[in-house]
mmCIF file of C-alpha atoms in Angstrom:
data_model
loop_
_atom_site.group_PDB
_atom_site.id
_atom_site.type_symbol
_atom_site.label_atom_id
_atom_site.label_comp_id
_atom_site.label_asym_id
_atom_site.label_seq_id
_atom_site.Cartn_x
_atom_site.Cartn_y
_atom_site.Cartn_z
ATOM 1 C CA UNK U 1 1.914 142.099 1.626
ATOM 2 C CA UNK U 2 4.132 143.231 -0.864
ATOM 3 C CA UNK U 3 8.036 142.427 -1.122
ATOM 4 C CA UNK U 4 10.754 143.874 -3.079
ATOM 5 C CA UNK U 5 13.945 142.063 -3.452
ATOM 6 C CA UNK U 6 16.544 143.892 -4.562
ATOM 7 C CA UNK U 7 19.094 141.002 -6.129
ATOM 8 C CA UNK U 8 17.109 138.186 -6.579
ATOM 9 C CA UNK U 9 19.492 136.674 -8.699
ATOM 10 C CA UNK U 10 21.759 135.958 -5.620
ATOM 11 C CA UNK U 11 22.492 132.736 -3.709
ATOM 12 C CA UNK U 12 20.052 134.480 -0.554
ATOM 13 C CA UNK U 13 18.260 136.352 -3.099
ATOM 14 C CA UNK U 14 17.549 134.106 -5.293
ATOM 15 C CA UNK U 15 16.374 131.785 -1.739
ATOM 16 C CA UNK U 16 13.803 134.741 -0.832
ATOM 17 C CA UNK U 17 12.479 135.302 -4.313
ATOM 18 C CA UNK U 18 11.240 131.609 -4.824
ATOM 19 C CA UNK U 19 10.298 131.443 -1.084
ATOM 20 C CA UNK U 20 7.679 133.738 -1.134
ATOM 21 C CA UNK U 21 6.690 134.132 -4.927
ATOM 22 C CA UNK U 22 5.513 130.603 -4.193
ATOM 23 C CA UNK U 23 3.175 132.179 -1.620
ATOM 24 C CA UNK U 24 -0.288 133.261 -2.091
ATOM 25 C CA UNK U 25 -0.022 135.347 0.223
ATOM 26 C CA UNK U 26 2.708 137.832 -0.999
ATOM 27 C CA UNK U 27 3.026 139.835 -3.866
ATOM 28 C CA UNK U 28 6.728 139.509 -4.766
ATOM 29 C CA UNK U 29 8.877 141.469 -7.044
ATOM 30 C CA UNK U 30 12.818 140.840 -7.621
ATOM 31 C CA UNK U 31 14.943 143.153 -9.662
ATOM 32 C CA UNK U 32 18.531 142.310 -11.087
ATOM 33 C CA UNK U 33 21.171 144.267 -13.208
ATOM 34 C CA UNK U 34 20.730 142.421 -16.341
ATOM 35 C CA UNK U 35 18.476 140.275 -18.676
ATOM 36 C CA UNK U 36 20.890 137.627 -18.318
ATOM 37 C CA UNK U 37 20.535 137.174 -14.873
ATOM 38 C CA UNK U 38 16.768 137.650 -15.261
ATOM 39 C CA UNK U 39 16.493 135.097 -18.007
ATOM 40 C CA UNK U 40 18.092 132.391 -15.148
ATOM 41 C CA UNK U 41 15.607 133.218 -12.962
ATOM 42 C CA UNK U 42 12.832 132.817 -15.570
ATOM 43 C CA UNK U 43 14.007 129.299 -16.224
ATOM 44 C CA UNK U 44 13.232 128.522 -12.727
ATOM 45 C CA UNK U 45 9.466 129.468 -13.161
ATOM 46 C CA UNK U 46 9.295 132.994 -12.256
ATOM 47 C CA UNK U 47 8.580 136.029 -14.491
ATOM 48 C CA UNK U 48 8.350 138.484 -11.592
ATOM 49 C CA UNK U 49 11.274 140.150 -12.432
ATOM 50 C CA UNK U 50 12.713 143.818 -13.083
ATOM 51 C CA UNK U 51 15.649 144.400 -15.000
ATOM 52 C CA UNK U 52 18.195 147.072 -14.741
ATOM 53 C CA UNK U 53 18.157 147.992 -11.269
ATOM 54 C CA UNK U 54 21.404 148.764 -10.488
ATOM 55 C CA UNK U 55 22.656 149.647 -6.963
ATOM 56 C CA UNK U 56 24.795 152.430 -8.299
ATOM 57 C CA UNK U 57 22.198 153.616 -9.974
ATOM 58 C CA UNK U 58 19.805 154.997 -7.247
ATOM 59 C CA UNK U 59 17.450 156.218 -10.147
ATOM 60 C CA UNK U 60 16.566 152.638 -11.156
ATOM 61 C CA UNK U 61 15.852 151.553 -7.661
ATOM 62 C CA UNK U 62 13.441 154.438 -7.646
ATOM 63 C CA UNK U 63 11.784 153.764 -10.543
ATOM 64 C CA UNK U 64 11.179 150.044 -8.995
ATOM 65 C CA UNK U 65 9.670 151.229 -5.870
ATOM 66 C CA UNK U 66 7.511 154.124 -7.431
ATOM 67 C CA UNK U 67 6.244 151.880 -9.491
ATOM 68 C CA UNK U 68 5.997 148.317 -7.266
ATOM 69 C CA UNK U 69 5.105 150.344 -3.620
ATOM 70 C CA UNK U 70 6.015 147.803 -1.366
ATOM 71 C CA UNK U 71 5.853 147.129 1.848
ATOM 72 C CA UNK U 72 9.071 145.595 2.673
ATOM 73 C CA UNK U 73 12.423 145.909 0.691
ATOM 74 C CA UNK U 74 15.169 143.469 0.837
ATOM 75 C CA UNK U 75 18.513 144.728 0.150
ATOM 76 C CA UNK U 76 20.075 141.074 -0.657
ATOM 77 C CA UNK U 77 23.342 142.930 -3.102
ATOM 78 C CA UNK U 78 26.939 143.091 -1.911
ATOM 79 C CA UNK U 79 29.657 142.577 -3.026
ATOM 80 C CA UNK U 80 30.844 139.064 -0.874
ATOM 81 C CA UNK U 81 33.683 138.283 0.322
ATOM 82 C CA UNK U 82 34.638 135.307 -2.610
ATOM 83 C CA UNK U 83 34.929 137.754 -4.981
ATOM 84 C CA UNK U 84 38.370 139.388 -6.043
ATOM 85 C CA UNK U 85 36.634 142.778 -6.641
ATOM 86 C CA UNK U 86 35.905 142.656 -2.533
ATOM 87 C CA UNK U 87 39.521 143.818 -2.294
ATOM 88 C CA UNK U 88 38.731 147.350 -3.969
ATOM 89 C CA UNK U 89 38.491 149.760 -1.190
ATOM 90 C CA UNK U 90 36.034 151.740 -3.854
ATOM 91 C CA UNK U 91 33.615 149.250 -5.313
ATOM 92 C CA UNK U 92 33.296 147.707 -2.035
ATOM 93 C CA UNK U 93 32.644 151.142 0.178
ATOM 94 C CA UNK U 94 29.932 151.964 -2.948
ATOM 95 C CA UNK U 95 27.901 148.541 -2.609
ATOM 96 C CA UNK U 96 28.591 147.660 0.734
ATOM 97 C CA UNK U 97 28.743 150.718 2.567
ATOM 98 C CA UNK U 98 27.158 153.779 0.615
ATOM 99 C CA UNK U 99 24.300 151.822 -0.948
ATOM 100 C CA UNK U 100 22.316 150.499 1.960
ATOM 101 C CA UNK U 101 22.287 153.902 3.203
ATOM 102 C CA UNK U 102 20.813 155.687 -0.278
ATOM 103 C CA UNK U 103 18.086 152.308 -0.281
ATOM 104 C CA UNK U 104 17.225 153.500 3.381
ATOM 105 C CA UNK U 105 16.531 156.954 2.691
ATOM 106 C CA UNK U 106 14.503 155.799 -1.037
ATOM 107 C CA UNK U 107 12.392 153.022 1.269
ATOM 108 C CA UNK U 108 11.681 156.016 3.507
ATOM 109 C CA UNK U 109 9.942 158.292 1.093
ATOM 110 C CA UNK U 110 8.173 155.688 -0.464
ATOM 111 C CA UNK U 111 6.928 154.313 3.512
ATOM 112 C CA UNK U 112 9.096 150.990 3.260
ATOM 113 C CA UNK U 113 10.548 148.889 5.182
ATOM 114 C CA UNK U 114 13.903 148.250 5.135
ATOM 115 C CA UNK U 115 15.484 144.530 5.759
ATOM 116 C CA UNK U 116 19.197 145.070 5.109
ATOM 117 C CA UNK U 117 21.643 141.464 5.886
ATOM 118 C CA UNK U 118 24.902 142.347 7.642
ATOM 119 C CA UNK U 119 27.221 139.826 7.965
ATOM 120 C CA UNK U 120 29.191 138.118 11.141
ATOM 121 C CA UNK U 121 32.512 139.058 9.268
ATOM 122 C CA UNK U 122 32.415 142.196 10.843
ATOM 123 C CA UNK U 123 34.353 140.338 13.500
ATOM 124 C CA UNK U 124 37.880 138.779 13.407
ATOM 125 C CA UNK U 125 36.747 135.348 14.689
ATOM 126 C CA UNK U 126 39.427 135.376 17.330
ATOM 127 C CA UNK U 127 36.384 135.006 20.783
ATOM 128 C CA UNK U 128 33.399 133.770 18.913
ATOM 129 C CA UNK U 129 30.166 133.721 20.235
ATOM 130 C CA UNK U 130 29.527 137.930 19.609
ATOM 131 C CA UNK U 131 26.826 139.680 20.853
ATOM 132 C CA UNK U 132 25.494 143.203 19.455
ATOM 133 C CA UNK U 133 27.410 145.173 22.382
ATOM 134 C CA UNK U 134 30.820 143.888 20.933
ATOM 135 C CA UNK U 135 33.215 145.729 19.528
ATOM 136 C CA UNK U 136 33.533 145.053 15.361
ATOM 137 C CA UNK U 137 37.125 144.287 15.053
ATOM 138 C CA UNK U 138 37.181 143.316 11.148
ATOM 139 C CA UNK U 139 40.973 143.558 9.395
ATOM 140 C CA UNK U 140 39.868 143.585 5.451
ATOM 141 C CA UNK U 141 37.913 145.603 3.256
ATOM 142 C CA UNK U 142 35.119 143.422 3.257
ATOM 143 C CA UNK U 143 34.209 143.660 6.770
ATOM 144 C CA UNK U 144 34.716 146.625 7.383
ATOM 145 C CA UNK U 145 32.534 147.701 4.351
ATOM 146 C CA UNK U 146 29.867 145.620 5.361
ATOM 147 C CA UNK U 147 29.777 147.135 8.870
ATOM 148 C CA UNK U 148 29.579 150.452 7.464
ATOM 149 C CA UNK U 149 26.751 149.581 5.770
ATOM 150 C CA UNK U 150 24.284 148.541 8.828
ATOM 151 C CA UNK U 151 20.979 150.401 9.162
ATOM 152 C CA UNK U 152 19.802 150.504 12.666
ATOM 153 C CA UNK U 153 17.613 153.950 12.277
ATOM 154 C CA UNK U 154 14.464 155.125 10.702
ATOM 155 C CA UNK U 155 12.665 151.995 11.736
ATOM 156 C CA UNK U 156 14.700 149.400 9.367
ATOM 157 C CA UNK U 157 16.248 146.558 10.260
ATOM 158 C CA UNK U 158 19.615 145.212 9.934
ATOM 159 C CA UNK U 159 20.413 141.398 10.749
ATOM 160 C CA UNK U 160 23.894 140.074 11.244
ATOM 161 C CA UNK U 161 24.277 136.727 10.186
ATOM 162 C CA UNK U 162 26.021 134.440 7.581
ATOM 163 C CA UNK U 163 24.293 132.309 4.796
ATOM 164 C CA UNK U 164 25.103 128.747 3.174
ATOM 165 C CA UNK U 165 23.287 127.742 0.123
ATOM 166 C CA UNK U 166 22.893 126.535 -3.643
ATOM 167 C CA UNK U 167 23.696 129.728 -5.994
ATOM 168 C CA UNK U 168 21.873 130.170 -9.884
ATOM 169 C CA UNK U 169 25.311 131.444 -11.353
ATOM 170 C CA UNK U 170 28.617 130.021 -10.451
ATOM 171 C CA UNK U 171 29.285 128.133 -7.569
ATOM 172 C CA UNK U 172 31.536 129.913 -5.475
ATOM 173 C CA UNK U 173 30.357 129.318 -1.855
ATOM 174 C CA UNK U 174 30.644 126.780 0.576
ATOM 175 C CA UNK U 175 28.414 124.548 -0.447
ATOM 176 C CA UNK U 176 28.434 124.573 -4.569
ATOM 177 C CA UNK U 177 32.675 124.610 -3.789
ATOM 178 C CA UNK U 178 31.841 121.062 -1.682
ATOM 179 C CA UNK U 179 29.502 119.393 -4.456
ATOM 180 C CA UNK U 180 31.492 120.064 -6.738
ATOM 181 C CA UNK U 181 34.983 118.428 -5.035
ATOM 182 C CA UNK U 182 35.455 114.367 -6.071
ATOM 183 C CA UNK U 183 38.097 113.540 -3.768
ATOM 184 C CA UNK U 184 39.160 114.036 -0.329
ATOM 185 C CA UNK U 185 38.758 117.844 1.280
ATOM 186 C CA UNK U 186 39.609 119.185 4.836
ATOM 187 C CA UNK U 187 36.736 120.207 7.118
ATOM 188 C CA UNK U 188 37.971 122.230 9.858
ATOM 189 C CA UNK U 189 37.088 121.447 13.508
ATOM 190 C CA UNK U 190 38.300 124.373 14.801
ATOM 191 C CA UNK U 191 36.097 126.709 12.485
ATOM 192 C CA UNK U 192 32.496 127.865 13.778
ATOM 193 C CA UNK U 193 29.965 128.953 12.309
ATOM 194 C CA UNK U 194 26.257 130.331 13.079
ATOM 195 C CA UNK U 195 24.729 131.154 10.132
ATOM 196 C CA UNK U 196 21.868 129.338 7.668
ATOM 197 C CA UNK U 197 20.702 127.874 4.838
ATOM 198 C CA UNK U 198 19.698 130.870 2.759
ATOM 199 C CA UNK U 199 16.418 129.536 2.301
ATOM 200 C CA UNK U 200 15.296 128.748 6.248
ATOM 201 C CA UNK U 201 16.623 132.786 6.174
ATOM 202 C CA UNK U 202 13.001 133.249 4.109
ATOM 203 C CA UNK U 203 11.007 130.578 6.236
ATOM 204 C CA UNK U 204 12.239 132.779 9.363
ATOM 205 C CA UNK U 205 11.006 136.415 7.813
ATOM 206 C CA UNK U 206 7.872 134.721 6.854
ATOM 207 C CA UNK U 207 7.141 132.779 10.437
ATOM 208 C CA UNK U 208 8.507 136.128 12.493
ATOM 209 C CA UNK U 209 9.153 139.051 10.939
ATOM 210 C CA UNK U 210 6.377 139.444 8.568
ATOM 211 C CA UNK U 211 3.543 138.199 11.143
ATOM 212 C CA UNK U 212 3.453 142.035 12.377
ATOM 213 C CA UNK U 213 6.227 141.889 14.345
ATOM 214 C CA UNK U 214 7.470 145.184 14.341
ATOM 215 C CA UNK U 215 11.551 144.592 14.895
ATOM 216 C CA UNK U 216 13.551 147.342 14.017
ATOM 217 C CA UNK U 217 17.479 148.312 14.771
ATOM 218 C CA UNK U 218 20.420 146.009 14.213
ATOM 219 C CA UNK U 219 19.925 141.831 15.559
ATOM 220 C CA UNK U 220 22.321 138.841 15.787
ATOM 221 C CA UNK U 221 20.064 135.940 13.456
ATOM 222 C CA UNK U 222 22.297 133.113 13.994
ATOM 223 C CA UNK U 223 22.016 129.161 14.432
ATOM 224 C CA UNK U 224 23.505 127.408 17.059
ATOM 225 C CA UNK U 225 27.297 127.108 16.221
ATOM 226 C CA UNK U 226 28.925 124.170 14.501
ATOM 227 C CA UNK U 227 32.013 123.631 12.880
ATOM 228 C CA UNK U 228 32.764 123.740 9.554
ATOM 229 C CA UNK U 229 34.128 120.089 9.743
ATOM 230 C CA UNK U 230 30.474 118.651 11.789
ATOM 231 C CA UNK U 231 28.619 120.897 8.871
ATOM 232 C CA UNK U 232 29.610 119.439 6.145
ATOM 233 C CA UNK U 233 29.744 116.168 7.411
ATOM 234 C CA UNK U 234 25.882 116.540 7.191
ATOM 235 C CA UNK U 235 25.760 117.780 4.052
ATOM 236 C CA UNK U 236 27.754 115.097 3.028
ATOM 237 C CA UNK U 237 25.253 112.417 4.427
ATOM 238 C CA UNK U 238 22.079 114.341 3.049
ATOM 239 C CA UNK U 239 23.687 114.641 -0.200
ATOM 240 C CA UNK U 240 24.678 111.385 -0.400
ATOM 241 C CA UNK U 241 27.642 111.999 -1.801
ATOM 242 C CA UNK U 242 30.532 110.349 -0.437
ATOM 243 C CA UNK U 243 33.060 112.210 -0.207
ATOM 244 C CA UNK U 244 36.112 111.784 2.757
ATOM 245 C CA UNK U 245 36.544 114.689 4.761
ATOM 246 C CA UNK U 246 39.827 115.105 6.658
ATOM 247 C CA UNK U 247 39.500 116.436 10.482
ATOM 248 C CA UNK U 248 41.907 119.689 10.308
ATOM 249 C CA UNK U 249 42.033 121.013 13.585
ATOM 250 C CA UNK U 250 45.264 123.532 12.953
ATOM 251 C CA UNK U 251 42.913 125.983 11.232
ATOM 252 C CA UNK U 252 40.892 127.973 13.602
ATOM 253 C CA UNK U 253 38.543 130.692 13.856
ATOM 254 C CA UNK U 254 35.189 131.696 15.317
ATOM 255 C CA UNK U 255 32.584 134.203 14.024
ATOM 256 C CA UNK U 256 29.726 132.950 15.861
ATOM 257 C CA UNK U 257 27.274 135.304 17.180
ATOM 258 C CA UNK U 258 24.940 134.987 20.089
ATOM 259 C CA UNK U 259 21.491 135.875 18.980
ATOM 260 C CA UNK U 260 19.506 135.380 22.461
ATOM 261 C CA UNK U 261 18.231 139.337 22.136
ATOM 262 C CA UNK U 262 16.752 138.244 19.052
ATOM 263 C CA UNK U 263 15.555 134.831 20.123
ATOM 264 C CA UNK U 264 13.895 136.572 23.481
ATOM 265 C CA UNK U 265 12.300 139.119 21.163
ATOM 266 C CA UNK U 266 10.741 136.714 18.889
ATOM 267 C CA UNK U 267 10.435 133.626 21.026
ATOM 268 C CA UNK U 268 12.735 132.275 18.387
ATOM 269 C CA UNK U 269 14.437 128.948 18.158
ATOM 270 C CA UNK U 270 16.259 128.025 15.414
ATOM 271 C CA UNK U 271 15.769 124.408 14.117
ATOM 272 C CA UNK U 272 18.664 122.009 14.429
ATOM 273 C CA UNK U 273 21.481 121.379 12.047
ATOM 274 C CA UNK U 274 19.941 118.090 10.694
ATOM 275 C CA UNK U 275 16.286 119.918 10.517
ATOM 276 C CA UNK U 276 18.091 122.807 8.600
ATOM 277 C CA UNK U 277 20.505 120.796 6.203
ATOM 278 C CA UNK U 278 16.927 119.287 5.273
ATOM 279 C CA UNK U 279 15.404 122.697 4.231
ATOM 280 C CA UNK U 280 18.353 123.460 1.666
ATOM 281 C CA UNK U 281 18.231 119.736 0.303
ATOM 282 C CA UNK U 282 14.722 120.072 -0.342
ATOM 283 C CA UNK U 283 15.262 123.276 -1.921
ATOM 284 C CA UNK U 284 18.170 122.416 -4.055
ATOM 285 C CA UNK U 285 16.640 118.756 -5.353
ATOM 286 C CA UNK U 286 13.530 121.105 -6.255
ATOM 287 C CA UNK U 287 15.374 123.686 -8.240
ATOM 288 C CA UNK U 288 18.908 122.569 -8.942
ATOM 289 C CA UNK U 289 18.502 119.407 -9.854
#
């Protein structure tokens, strides 16, 4: 089976790229922007790269997948929400919203699949516990981007979800931000989440999607929900690394989505917080470290 990952240089890119060039079984290609970023990923072991495919350049993505024909394409580029360019109405609409939508029509004519990642942010957090009948209610650019950008047609597949894990440039997430504190942080009680470790997100394609499953449409892939304050209490024990985490309770929201369509599809159950804070330690003391 053949893979293309289109911004393996990401934090779930980056996750999927090493997953399954590590396989046997798969014939993996990644593609980032620049030779910089491809030059990181080289350090890491893997050569399997292409440079200079660009997202807003819809010529270089053909030119990858003319050339690569793969079976499955996974759209792992947006612009996230840390980022102060996820403010611009424009760049994010072009990434976000416009691009899946050119990569679904390109995977069509070349017979790929599409795997596009949406993101639970398309809700406010206000009920928690979304299914994919519920209304999107998102208030900022981001999430409103990203929900523009959903492929449910042509027989792709778009998965709403959210992703924790160690990044190969700066560390700008939630869990390079809490290895790199010393002192004492908050962790919120009263903030859910339902995502995963970026690199159980690869372990799950691999185990259900790619075993000819054919899953197509828009899916909830969540966890079962913890708080941000229980989650990186965890991470703090796994890590060993000691540092004191203040319960906050005043903070509170709750973007966690029920995935039991998904799970009934599949027979899916996701592993449990301890088995999955396991997966990304194992990951990170392999290539981080």
């Amino acid at each position: 089976m053949k893979l293309l990952i289109i911004g393996a240089n990401g934090m779930l890119g980056g996750s999927l790229h090493r997953y399954f060039s590590s396989d046997a079984g798969y014939q993996v290609m990644g593609s980032v922007r620049s030779l910089q970023a491809a030059d990181r990923i080289k350090i890491m072991g893997f050569n399997n790269i292409y440079c200079q495919v660009e997202a807003s350049k819809p010529p270089s993505i053909i030119t990858a997948l003319s050339s690569f024909k793969p079976d499955y394409v996974l759209n792992c580029v947006g612009i996230i929400k840390q980022l102060s360019v996820s403010d611009s109405p424009v760049s994010s609409i072009k990434i976000n919203s416009l691009f899946p939508h050119e990569l679904a029509e390109i995977c069509s004519e070349y017979k790929a699949k599409l795997i596009h990642f949406s993101t639970d942010c398309v809700f406010s957090g206000e009920t928690g516990y979304y299914q994919e009948s519920d209304i999107p209610d998102a208030r900022d650019i981001y999430g409103k981007s990203k929900l523009l950008g959903e492929v449910d047609y042509g027989g792709h597949l778009t998965l709403r979800t959210s992703i924790i894990g160690h990044e190969i440039d700066s560390p700008i997430s939630l869990i390079g931000w809490f290895l790199s504190q010393k002192n004492s942080i908050n962790g919120y009680d009263k903030a859910i989440f339902s995502g995963f470790p970026t690199v159980y997100v690869a372990e799950f394609l691999d185990r259900y999607v790619f075993n000819g499953e054919n899953i197509s449409g828009l899916y909830h892939f969540s966890s079962d929900p913890i708080s941000k304050h229980e989650l990186l209490k965890i991470v703090n024990e796994k890590y060993s690394l000691g540092i004191n985490i203040q319960r906050n309770i005043e903070f509170k929201i709750d973007r966690s989505l029920n995935s039991n369509l998904l799970r009934k599809e599949l027979s899916f159950t996701p592993p449990s917080w301890n088995e999955l804070v396991d997966k990304m330690h194992r990951e990170f003391l392999e290539y981080f470290v």
